[in-house]
Short mmCIF file of C-alpha atoms in Angstrom, two decimals:
data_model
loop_
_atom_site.label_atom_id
_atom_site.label_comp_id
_atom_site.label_asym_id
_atom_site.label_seq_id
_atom_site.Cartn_x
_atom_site.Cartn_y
_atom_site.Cartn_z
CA UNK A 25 -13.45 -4.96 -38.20
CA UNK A 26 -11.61 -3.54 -35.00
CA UNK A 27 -8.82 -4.93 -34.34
CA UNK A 28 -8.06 -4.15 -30.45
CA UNK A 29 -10.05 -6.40 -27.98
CA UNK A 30 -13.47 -5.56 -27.56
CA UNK A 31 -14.42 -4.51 -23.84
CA UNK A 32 -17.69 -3.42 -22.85
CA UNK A 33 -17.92 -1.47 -19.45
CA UNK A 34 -21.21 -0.54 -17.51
CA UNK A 35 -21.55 2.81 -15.21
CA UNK A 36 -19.23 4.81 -17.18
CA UNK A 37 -20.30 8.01 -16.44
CA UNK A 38 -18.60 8.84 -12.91
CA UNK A 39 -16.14 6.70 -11.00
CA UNK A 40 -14.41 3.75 -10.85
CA UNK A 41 -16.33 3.28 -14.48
CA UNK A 42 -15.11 6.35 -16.44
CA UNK A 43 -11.51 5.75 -15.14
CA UNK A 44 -11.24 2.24 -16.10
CA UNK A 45 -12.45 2.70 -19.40
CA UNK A 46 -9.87 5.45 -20.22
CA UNK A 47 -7.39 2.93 -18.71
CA UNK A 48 -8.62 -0.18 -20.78
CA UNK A 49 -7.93 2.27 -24.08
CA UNK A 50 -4.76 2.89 -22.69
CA UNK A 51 -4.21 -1.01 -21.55
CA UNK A 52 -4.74 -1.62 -25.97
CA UNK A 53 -8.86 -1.78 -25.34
CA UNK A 54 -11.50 -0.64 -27.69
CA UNK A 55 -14.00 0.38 -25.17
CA UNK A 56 -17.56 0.68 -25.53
CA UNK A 57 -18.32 2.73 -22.15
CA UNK A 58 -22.22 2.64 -21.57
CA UNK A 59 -24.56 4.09 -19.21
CA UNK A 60 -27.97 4.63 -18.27
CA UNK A 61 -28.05 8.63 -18.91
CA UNK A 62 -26.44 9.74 -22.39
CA UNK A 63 -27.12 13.60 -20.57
CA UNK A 64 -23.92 12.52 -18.17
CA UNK A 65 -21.47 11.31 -20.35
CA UNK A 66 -19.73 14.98 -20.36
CA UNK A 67 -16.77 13.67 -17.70
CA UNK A 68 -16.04 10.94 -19.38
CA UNK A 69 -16.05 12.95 -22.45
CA UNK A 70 -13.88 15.49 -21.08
CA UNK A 71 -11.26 13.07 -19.01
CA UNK A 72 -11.17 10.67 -22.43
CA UNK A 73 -10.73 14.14 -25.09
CA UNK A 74 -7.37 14.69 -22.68
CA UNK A 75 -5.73 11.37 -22.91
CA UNK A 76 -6.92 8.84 -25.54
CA UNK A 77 -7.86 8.57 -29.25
CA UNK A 78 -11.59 8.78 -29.64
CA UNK A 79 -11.62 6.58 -32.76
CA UNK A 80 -10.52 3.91 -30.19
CA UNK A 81 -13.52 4.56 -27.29
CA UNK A 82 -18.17 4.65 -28.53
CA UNK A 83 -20.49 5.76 -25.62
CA UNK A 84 -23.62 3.58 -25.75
CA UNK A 85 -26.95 4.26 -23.87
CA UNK A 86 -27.37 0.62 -21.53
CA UNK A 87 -29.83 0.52 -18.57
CA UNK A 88 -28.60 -2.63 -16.99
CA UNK A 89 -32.30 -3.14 -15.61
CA UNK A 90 -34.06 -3.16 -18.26
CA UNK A 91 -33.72 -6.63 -20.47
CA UNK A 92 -34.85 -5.36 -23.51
CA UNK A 93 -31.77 -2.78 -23.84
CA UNK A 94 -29.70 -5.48 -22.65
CA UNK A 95 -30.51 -8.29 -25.45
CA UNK A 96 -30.06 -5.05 -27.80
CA UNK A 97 -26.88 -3.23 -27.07
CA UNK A 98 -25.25 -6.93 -26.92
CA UNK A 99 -26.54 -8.22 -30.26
CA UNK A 100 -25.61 -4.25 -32.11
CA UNK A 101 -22.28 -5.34 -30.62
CA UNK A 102 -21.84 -8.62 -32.03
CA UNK A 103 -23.18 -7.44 -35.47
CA UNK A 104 -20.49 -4.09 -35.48
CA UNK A 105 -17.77 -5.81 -33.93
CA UNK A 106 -18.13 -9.79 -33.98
CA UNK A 107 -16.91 -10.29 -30.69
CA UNK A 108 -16.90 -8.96 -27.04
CA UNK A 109 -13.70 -10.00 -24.81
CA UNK A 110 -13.94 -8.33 -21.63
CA UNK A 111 -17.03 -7.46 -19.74
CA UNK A 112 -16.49 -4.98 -16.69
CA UNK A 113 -19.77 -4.97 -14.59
CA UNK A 114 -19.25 -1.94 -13.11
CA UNK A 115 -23.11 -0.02 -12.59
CA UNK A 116 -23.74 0.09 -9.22
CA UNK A 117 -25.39 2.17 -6.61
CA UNK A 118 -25.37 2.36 -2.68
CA UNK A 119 -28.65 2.55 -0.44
CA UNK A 120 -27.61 3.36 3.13
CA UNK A 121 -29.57 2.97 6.60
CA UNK A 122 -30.84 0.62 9.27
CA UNK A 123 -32.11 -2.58 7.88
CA UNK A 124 -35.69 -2.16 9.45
CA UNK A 125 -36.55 1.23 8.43
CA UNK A 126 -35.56 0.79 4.57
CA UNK A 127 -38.41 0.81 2.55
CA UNK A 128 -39.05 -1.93 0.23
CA UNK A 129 -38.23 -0.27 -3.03
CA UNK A 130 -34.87 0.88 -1.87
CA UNK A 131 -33.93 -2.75 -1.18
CA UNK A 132 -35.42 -3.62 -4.65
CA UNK A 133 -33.67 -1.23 -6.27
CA UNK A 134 -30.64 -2.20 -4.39
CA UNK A 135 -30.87 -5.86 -6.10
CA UNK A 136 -32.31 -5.02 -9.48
CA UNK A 137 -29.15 -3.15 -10.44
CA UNK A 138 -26.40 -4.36 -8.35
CA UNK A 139 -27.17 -8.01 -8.90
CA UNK A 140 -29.41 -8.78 -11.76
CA UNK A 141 -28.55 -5.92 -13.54
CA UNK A 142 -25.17 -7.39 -13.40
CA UNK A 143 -26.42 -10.71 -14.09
CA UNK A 144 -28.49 -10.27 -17.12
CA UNK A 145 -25.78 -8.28 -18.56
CA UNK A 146 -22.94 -11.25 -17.79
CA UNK A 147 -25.62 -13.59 -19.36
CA UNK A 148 -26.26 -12.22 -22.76
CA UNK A 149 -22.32 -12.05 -23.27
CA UNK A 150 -21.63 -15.23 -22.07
CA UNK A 151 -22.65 -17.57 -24.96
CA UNK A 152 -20.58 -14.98 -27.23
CA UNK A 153 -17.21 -16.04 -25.09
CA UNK A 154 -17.97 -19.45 -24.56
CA UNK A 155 -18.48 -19.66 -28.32
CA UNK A 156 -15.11 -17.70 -28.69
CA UNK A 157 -13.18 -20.11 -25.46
CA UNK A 158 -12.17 -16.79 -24.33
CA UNK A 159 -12.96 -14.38 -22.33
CA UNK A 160 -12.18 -11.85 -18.73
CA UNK A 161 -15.52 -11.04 -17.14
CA UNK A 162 -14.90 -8.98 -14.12
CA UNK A 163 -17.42 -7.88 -11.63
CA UNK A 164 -16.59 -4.82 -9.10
CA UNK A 165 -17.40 -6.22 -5.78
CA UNK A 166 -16.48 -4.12 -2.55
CA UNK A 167 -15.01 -4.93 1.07
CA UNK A 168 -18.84 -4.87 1.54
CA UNK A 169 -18.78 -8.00 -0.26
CA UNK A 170 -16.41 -10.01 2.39
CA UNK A 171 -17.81 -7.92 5.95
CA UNK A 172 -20.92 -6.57 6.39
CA UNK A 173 -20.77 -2.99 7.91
CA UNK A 174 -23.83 -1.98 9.94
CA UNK A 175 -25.51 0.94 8.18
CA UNK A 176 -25.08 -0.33 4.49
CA UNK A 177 -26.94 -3.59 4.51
CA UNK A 178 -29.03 -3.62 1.40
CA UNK A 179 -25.31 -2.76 -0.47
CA UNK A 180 -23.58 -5.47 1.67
CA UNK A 181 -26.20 -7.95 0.87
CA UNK A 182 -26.36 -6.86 -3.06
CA UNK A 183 -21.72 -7.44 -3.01
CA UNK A 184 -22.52 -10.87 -0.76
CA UNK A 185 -24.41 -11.46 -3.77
CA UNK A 186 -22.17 -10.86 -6.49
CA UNK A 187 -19.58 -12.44 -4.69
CA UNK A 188 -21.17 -15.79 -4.55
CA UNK A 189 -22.41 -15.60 -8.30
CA UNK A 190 -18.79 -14.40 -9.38
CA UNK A 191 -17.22 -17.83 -7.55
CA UNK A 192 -19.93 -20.25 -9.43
CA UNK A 193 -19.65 -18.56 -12.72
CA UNK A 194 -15.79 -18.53 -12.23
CA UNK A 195 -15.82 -22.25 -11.84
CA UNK A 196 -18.38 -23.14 -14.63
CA UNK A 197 -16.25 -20.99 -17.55
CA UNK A 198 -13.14 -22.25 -16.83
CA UNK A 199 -13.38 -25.08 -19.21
CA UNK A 200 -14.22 -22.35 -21.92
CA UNK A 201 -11.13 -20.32 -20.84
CA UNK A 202 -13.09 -17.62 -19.74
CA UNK A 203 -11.52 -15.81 -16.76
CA UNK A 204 -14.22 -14.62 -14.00
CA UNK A 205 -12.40 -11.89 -11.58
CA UNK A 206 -13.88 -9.53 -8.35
CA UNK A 207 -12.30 -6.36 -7.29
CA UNK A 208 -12.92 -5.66 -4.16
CA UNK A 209 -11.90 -2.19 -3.46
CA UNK A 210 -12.12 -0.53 0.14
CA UNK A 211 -13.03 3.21 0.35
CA UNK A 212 -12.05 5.30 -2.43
CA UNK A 213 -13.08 8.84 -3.74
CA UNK A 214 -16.30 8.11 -6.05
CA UNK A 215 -19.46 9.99 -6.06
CA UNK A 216 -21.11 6.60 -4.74
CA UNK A 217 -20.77 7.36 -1.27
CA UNK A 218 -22.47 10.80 -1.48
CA UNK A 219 -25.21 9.55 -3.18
CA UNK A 220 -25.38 6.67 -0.73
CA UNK A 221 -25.51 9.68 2.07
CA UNK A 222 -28.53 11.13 0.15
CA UNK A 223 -30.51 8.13 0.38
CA UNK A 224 -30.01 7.12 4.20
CA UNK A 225 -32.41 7.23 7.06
CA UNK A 226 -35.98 7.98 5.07
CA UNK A 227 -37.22 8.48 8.64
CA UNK A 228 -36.54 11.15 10.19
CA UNK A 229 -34.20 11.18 13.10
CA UNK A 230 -36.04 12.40 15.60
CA UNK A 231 -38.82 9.81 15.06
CA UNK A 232 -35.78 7.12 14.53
CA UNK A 233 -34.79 4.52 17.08
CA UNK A 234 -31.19 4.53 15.68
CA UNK A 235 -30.94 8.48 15.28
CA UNK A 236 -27.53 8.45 17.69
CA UNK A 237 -26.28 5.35 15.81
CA UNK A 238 -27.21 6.96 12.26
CA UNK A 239 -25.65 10.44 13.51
CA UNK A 240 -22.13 8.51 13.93
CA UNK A 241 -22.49 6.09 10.98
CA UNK A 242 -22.90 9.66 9.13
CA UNK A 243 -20.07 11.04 10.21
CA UNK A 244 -18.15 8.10 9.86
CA UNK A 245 -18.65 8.01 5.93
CA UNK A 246 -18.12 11.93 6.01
CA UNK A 247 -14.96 11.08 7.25
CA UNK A 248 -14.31 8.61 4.95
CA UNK A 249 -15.28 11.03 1.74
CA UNK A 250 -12.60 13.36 2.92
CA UNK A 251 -10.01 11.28 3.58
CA UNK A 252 -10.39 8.02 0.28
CA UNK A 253 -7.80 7.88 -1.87
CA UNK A 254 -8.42 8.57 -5.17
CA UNK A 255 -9.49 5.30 -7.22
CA UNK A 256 -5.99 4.58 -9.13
CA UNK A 257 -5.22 1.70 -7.24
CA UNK A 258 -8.68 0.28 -8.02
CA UNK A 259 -8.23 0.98 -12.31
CA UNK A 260 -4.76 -0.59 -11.98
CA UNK A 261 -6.19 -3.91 -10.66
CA UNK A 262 -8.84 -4.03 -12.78
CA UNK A 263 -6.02 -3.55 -15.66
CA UNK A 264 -4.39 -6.11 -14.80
CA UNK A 265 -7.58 -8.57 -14.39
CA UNK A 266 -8.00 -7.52 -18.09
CA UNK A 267 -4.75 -8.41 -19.24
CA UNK A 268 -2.91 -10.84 -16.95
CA UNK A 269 -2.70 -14.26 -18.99
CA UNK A 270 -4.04 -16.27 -15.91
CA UNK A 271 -5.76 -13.52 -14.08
CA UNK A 272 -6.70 -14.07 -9.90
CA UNK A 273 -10.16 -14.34 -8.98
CA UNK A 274 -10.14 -11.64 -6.27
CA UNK A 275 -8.52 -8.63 -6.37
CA UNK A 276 -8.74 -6.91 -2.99
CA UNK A 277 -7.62 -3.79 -2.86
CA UNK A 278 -6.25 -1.18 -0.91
CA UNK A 279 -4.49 -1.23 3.05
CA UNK A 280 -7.97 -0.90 4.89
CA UNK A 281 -9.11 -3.94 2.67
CA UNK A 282 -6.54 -6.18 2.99
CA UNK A 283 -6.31 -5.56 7.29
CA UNK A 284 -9.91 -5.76 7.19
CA UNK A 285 -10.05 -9.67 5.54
CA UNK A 286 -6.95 -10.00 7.61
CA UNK A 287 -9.04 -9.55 11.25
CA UNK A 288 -11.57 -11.23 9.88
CA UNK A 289 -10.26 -14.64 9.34
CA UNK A 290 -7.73 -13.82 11.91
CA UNK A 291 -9.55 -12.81 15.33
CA UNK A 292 -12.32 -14.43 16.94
CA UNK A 293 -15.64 -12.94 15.57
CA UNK A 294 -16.87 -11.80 19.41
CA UNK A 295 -13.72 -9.34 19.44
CA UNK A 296 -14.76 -7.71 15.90
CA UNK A 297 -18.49 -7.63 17.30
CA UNK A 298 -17.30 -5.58 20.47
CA UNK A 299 -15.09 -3.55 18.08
CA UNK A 300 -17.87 -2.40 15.41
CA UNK A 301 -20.48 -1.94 18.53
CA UNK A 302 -19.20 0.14 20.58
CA UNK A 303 -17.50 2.37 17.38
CA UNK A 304 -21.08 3.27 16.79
CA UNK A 305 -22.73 3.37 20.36
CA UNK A 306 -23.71 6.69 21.24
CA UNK A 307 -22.58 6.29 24.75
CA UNK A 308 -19.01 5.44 23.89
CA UNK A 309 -18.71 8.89 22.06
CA UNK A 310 -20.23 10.99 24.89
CA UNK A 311 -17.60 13.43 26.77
CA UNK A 312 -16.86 13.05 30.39
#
């Protein structure tokens, strides 16, 4: 039987995923790092070969949308290892445009593995810590979770979401000492943001009503993806949601973040209208 505290991550192969469950190995973890696509698991291969022991770290094939896979990588867990302590709902993806010309599926997608991916996964481990009275369940949220950034609505609806559901899930396992934490990271270097560029704007801008609009929005996030940090600030938080004794139940991180929440509760809501407007009005960005 392993003796190191069991932690199960989703979305391990890229990101804020495969750091964090290099980190949680490091933090005294036995990870089991899963993900849709066994084909991708060569970074996290490569990044876990260089720095931790592998006898301490199993890659696991999980679609967090499909049920079925659920109900069976939890119970192969609980039958190997008697126990999971830490679940890290990480699997996520980003679908990017104006809210009336995404199509249907792309919000569906949006929700099935953002939010009840995340849920079905936190609900097949949750009798197994309630049983235990113990527990850290943490979901990764996003600034998009807290303000809702035109451009990105289907992802800032999905992290409203898992906001809300973190907060009533934190207050009903309390009793049964298990911890429920968000991390709510601004904009770091992770491939989500490229693949959320991919997927924006399925019309095409010159039939668009928001072409100027998308245009800036574009380079906006192009801006972003050369400028983001790289995630460490985001794996130490979620460290220390995994291993504080009485961990917090949001962990907002990074400058952008915290000044962000910070105008929000702060300044009238008209003045961060006007703001967000006119950074994305075409006419404000013409030359003299």
């Amino acid at each position: 039987m392993q003796k190191r505290p069991i932690a199960l991550i989703t979305g391990t192969s890229s990101g804020f995923g495969m750091n964090a469950s290099v980190a949680l190995v490091k933090a005294g973890f036995y990870v089991i790092a899963s993900m849709r696509d066994l084909e991708k698991r060569g970074p996290l291969d490569k990044i876990a070969n260089l720095h931790i022991a592998s006898e301490h770290m199993e890659v696991i094939s999980l679609d967090v949308t499909r049920p079925a896979e659920i109900e069976q990588a939890i119970t192969s867990i609980i039958e190997r290892h008697g126990r999971i302590d830490l679940l890290l709902n990480n699997a996520g993806c980003a679908y990017g445009g104006f809210a009336e010309e995404i199509p249907p599926e792309h919000w569906r997608s949006q929700f099935a593995v953002n939010v009840f991916g995340l849920i079905d996964v936190t609900r097949a481990v949750l009798p197994h810590m309630r049983r235990q009275q113990a527990g850290r369940i943490i979901n990764l949220s996003s600034i998009s979770g807290r303000f809702g950034f035109p451009g990105l609505s289907p992802y800032a609806a999905s992290k409203h979401a898992v906001e809300g559901f973190s907060e009533s899930l934190r207050l009903e396992m309390l009793p049964y000492h298990v911890y429920v934490s968000v991390i709510e990271p601004g904009s770091y270097r992770t491939p989500i943001w490229e693949k959320a560029l991919q997927t924006q704007q399925p019309v095409p801008d010159s039939d668009s009503a928001y072409a100027g609009q998308m245009k800036l929005l574009r380079q906006h996030v192009e801006s972003i993806m050369r400028s983001a940090p790289e995630p460490d600030a985001v794996i130490s938080a979620i460290v220390r949601a995994a291993t504080s004794p009485a961990p917090r139940f949001r962990y907002p991180v990074g400058r952008s973040t915290v000044l962000m929440l910070a105008a929000k509760t702060l300044l009238p809501w008209r003045w961060i209208e006007r703001l967000v407007v006119k950074k994305l009005s075409p006419s404000s960005h013409r030359a003299d």
